[in-house]
Amino acid sequence: MKRRILLGAAAMLAMSAGVSMAQDLPPLAQKDSYKVGFAQTESNNPWRIAQTKSFQDTAATCGWDLVMTDAGGSAAKQVADVDSMIAQGIEVLFLPPREESPLIPAVMRAKAAGIPTFLVDRSVDKAVATAGKDYVSFLGSDFIDQGKRVAEWVIANHEGEGKIIELEGTTGSSPANDRKKGFDDAIGADSRFTILESRSGDFARDEGRKVMETLLQAHPDVNIVYAHNDEMAIGAIQALEAAGRKPGEDVLVVSIDGTRDALQAIIDGKMGVTVESSPFFGPLACETMKRYAAGETIEPWVQVEDRIFTKENAAENLAGAY
Ligand code: AHR
């Protein structure tokens, strides 16, 4: 009781001084500029490049002195990058955790150093680290729903039996875990569909192509490919064409993201659908950080709404794609 009164008094003092304080999260003062860390996972696909650019473009308008790193596809390097940012004195951290568990110590160390952390696009294991306590909030899409929406589109648009190869994203990442769950649960409810095999292509085009080449030999009867992102879908299309198959005619290819190459593949009739996963986090990150600095309690999940791209609207959205 005493502790609650003390905390309440501290919160009122902090609010009157223009400093936010939600539960026991680190406070953030209202200022014109901040030293801000953005620790990127890798830069090997258009989605990541668009996300980085969105943070760079937002920096000037949001008063960010941006410290940026690229973990080059290594969770261990991303942890070291966050540690280095803490040592450099960042005041706010925006983090897309490459995988759900390995980045948790970095989140905890940022909090211990008094740095409010916002997870962007990817999340951590919620059983171990909690929004509103260990980090401020998760800003991002509903990955389970993305997978479910792809499955619902396949069920509505594919006639007859469906034999599916699933190309999973980075093992241990929240989009790979959730996009698998959303798709597998929904497609499993229709007895016409069987998942022949599901394997990681690490969200990368070339890895997706190589995995598809291997799985095509093991499962020549495949007639649907579900990729957890567009880059792997494009890699799968390359593997199918090299093997003399006709994506869009004898194999339906479906995925998630909404990249320019995927929209073009839909226009060319090689892909059926891509459910959007927006990489443009800069403006949302700025707005949420400012709300937090103003003393608002931020919701644990600031959800991003996603569109769906098919042959009905791919052409009209091509110019705005990345
Ligand atoms: O976390 C989002 C995913 O990460 C995107 O779908 C993918 O393209 C990226 O690498």
Tab-separated table of C-alpha atoms in Angstrom, residues 84-302:
chain	number	residue	atom	x	y	z
A	84	SER	CA	26.629	-1.178	-28.106
A	85	MET	CA	23.712	1.269	-28.511
A	86	ILE	CA	23.131	1.216	-24.735
A	87	ALA	CA	26.834	2.042	-24.236
A	88	GLN	CA	26.494	4.911	-26.746
A	89	GLY	CA	23.738	6.458	-24.638
A	90	ILE	CA	20.585	6.024	-26.728
A	91	GLU	CA	17.432	7.343	-25.042
A	92	VAL	CA	14.866	5.203	-26.911
A	93	LEU	CA	15.189	1.785	-28.598
A	94	PHE	CA	13.185	0.502	-31.579
A	95	LEU	CA	13.827	-3.210	-31.992
A	96	PRO	CA	12.590	-5.849	-34.452
A	97	PRO	CA	13.805	-8.951	-32.555
A	98	ARG	CA	15.112	-11.370	-35.187
A	99	GLU	CA	14.026	-14.361	-33.099
A	100	GLU	CA	11.587	-14.613	-30.187
A	101	SER	CA	13.932	-15.811	-27.385
A	102	PRO	CA	17.561	-14.732	-27.999
A	103	LEU	CA	16.761	-10.995	-27.930
A	104	ILE	CA	15.044	-11.045	-24.519
A	105	PRO	CA	18.289	-10.363	-22.549
A	106	ALA	CA	18.883	-7.288	-24.737
A	107	VAL	CA	15.355	-6.013	-24.001
A	108	MET	CA	15.944	-6.536	-20.271
A	109	ARG	CA	19.335	-4.755	-20.362
A	110	ALA	CA	17.802	-1.767	-22.189
A	111	LYS	CA	15.166	-1.515	-19.471
A	112	ALA	CA	17.811	-1.812	-16.717
A	113	ALA	CA	19.700	1.032	-18.415
A	114	GLY	CA	16.564	3.206	-18.244
A	115	ILE	CA	15.821	3.052	-21.983
A	116	PRO	CA	12.177	2.648	-23.086
A	117	THR	CA	12.003	-0.055	-25.759
A	118	PHE	CA	9.391	-0.420	-28.504
A	119	LEU	CA	9.332	-3.748	-30.351
A	120	VAL	CA	8.593	-3.109	-34.015
A	121	ASP	CA	7.224	-5.652	-36.505
A	122	ARG	CA	8.507	-8.768	-34.662
A	123	SER	CA	7.843	-9.791	-31.082
A	124	VAL	CA	9.541	-11.750	-28.295
A	125	ASP	CA	8.305	-14.743	-26.297
A	126	LYS	CA	5.385	-13.229	-24.364
A	127	ALA	CA	5.686	-15.842	-21.608
A	128	VAL	CA	9.094	-14.386	-20.699
A	129	ALA	CA	8.931	-10.651	-21.512
A	130	THR	CA	5.811	-8.521	-21.196
A	131	ALA	CA	4.629	-5.309	-22.844
A	132	GLY	CA	3.985	-2.550	-20.296
A	133	LYS	CA	6.575	-4.044	-17.955
A	134	ASP	CA	9.751	-5.139	-19.756
A	135	TYR	CA	9.188	-3.052	-22.880
A	136	VAL	CA	6.650	-0.361	-23.687
A	137	SER	CA	4.662	-1.917	-26.518
A	138	PHE	CA	4.685	-4.102	-29.623
A	139	LEU	CA	3.977	-2.211	-32.859
A	140	GLY	CA	3.022	-4.577	-35.658
A	141	SER	CA	0.740	-6.784	-37.704
A	142	ASP	CA	-1.330	-9.769	-36.620
A	143	PHE	CA	0.844	-12.513	-38.146
A	144	ILE	CA	-1.586	-15.301	-37.195
A	145	ASP	CA	-4.352	-13.480	-39.035
A	146	GLN	CA	-2.115	-12.982	-42.093
A	147	GLY	CA	-1.586	-16.766	-42.374
A	148	LYS	CA	-5.289	-17.389	-41.790
A	149	ARG	CA	-6.271	-14.917	-44.526
A	150	VAL	CA	-3.971	-16.660	-47.032
A	151	ALA	CA	-5.544	-20.031	-46.140
A	152	GLU	CA	-9.072	-18.617	-46.474
A	153	TRP	CA	-8.205	-17.231	-49.913
A	154	VAL	CA	-6.800	-20.631	-50.988
A	155	ILE	CA	-9.910	-22.446	-49.713
A	156	ALA	CA	-12.164	-20.032	-51.631
A	157	ASN	CA	-10.139	-20.009	-54.867
A	158	HIS	CA	-8.568	-23.459	-55.328
A	159	GLU	CA	-10.741	-26.170	-56.840
A	160	GLY	CA	-10.291	-29.800	-55.831
A	161	GLU	CA	-7.489	-31.397	-53.848
A	162	GLY	CA	-4.618	-29.231	-52.648
A	163	LYS	CA	-1.142	-30.653	-51.978
A	164	ILE	CA	0.872	-27.979	-50.247
A	165	ILE	CA	4.553	-27.200	-49.722
A	166	GLU	CA	5.047	-24.590	-46.990
A	167	LEU	CA	8.184	-22.428	-47.000
A	168	GLU	CA	8.627	-21.139	-43.457
A	169	GLY	CA	10.377	-17.943	-42.406
A	170	THR	CA	13.327	-17.664	-40.011
A	171	THR	CA	13.144	-20.455	-37.438
A	172	GLY	CA	12.231	-19.091	-33.998
A	173	SER	CA	10.929	-15.746	-35.320
A	174	SER	CA	7.451	-14.519	-34.425
A	175	PRO	CA	6.279	-14.124	-38.062
A	176	ALA	CA	7.376	-17.687	-38.908
A	177	ASN	CA	5.700	-19.149	-35.809
A	178	ASP	CA	2.482	-17.171	-36.185
A	179	ARG	CA	2.082	-17.321	-39.975
A	180	LYS	CA	2.456	-21.096	-39.732
A	181	LYS	CA	-0.124	-21.377	-36.983
A	182	GLY	CA	-2.660	-19.137	-38.737
A	183	PHE	CA	-2.352	-20.936	-42.071
A	184	ASP	CA	-2.042	-24.536	-40.808
A	185	ASP	CA	-5.049	-24.245	-38.461
A	186	ALA	CA	-7.303	-22.705	-41.110
A	187	ILE	CA	-6.285	-24.959	-44.009
A	188	GLY	CA	-6.479	-28.034	-41.739
A	189	ALA	CA	-10.192	-27.393	-41.276
A	190	ASP	CA	-10.807	-28.283	-44.959
A	191	SER	CA	-10.187	-31.987	-45.713
A	192	ARG	CA	-9.319	-31.230	-49.364
A	193	PHE	CA	-5.909	-29.919	-48.303
A	194	THR	CA	-2.745	-31.717	-47.177
A	195	ILE	CA	0.563	-30.123	-46.195
A	196	LEU	CA	3.141	-32.409	-47.836
A	197	GLU	CA	6.136	-30.789	-46.148
A	198	SER	CA	7.020	-27.581	-44.331
A	199	ARG	CA	10.615	-26.291	-44.174
A	200	SER	CA	12.435	-23.027	-43.442
A	201	GLY	CA	13.745	-20.842	-46.260
A	202	ASP	CA	14.838	-18.147	-43.735
A	203	PHE	CA	12.672	-15.432	-45.386
A	204	ALA	CA	15.297	-15.222	-48.197
A	205	ARG	CA	14.771	-15.522	-51.967
A	206	ASP	CA	17.773	-17.709	-52.708
A	207	GLU	CA	17.197	-19.994	-49.732
A	208	GLY	CA	13.525	-20.294	-50.731
A	209	ARG	CA	14.589	-21.265	-54.265
A	210	LYS	CA	17.040	-23.911	-52.997
A	211	VAL	CA	14.559	-25.417	-50.512
A	212	MET	CA	11.874	-25.486	-53.210
A	213	GLU	CA	14.246	-27.299	-55.615
A	214	THR	CA	14.819	-30.007	-52.988
A	215	LEU	CA	11.177	-30.344	-51.939
A	216	LEU	CA	10.002	-30.443	-55.559
A	217	GLN	CA	12.027	-33.582	-56.108
A	218	ALA	CA	10.546	-35.214	-53.002
A	219	HIS	CA	6.979	-34.068	-53.809
A	220	PRO	CA	6.410	-33.763	-57.567
A	221	ASP	CA	2.645	-33.913	-56.909
A	222	VAL	CA	2.671	-30.470	-55.221
A	223	ASN	CA	0.058	-28.063	-56.601
A	224	ILE	CA	0.146	-25.261	-53.974
A	225	VAL	CA	3.136	-23.383	-52.468
A	226	TYR	CA	2.536	-21.252	-49.368
A	227	ALA	CA	5.556	-19.067	-48.568
A	228	HIS	CA	5.753	-17.032	-45.344
A	229	ASN	CA	7.063	-14.055	-47.345
A	230	ASP	CA	7.189	-12.800	-50.923
A	231	GLU	CA	10.942	-13.225	-51.336
A	232	MET	CA	10.673	-16.992	-50.763
A	233	ALA	CA	7.610	-17.103	-53.041
A	234	ILE	CA	9.647	-15.515	-55.859
A	235	GLY	CA	12.470	-18.011	-55.176
A	236	ALA	CA	9.920	-20.846	-55.354
A	237	ILE	CA	8.609	-19.529	-58.695
A	238	GLN	CA	12.175	-19.584	-60.052
A	239	ALA	CA	12.639	-23.208	-58.889
A	240	LEU	CA	9.286	-24.273	-60.348
A	241	GLU	CA	10.039	-22.673	-63.723
A	242	ALA	CA	13.533	-24.223	-63.821
A	243	ALA	CA	11.880	-27.618	-63.302
A	244	GLY	CA	9.472	-27.025	-66.201
A	245	ARG	CA	6.436	-26.332	-64.009
A	246	LYS	CA	4.023	-23.470	-64.662
A	247	PRO	CA	3.389	-21.332	-61.557
A	248	GLY	CA	-0.107	-19.891	-61.749
A	249	GLU	CA	-1.285	-22.750	-63.995
A	250	ASP	CA	-0.300	-26.079	-62.452
A	251	VAL	CA	0.983	-24.716	-59.119
A	252	LEU	CA	-0.745	-21.978	-57.102
A	253	VAL	CA	1.797	-19.764	-55.275
A	254	VAL	CA	0.577	-17.652	-52.327
A	255	SER	CA	2.402	-15.588	-49.719
A	256	ILE	CA	2.649	-12.530	-47.448
A	257	ASP	CA	4.223	-9.005	-47.636
A	258	GLY	CA	3.112	-7.081	-50.743
A	259	THR	CA	6.462	-6.347	-52.400
A	260	ARG	CA	6.729	-4.910	-55.912
A	261	ASP	CA	8.003	-8.243	-57.304
A	262	ALA	CA	5.074	-10.114	-55.768
A	263	LEU	CA	2.512	-7.652	-57.158
A	264	GLN	CA	4.182	-8.004	-60.585
A	265	ALA	CA	4.030	-11.820	-60.264
A	266	ILE	CA	0.287	-11.546	-59.529
A	267	ILE	CA	-0.176	-9.274	-62.583
A	268	ASP	CA	1.811	-11.823	-64.663
A	269	GLY	CA	-0.479	-14.616	-63.431
A	270	LYS	CA	2.303	-16.478	-61.560
A	271	MET	CA	1.045	-15.787	-58.030
A	272	GLY	CA	-2.480	-15.871	-56.589
A	273	VAL	CA	-2.415	-13.649	-53.524
A	274	THR	CA	-0.161	-11.813	-51.108
A	275	VAL	CA	-1.502	-10.541	-47.786
A	276	GLU	CA	0.109	-7.237	-46.903
A	277	SER	CA	2.621	-6.868	-44.070
A	278	SER	CA	3.605	-3.210	-44.062
A	279	PRO	CA	7.279	-2.297	-43.463
A	280	PHE	CA	6.545	1.452	-43.119
A	281	PHE	CA	6.978	1.732	-39.349
A	282	GLY	CA	8.732	5.109	-39.062
A	283	PRO	CA	5.664	7.390	-38.673
A	284	LEU	CA	3.922	4.978	-36.260
A	285	ALA	CA	7.108	4.657	-34.190
A	286	CYS	CA	7.397	8.454	-33.969
A	287	GLU	CA	3.746	8.963	-33.003
A	288	THR	CA	3.831	6.204	-30.353
A	289	MET	CA	7.089	7.464	-28.848
A	290	LYS	CA	5.637	10.992	-28.582
A	291	ARG	CA	2.445	9.691	-26.943
A	292	TYR	CA	4.611	7.832	-24.428
A	293	ALA	CA	6.728	10.909	-23.698
A	294	ALA	CA	3.508	12.882	-23.158
A	295	GLY	CA	2.585	10.482	-20.346
A	296	GLU	CA	0.010	8.304	-22.144
A	297	THR	CA	-0.211	4.654	-21.168
A	298	ILE	CA	0.526	2.865	-24.435
A	299	GLU	CA	-1.580	-0.169	-25.339
A	300	PRO	CA	0.494	-3.414	-25.203
A	301	TRP	CA	-0.081	-4.005	-28.938
A	302	VAL	CA	-0.363	-1.104	-31.393
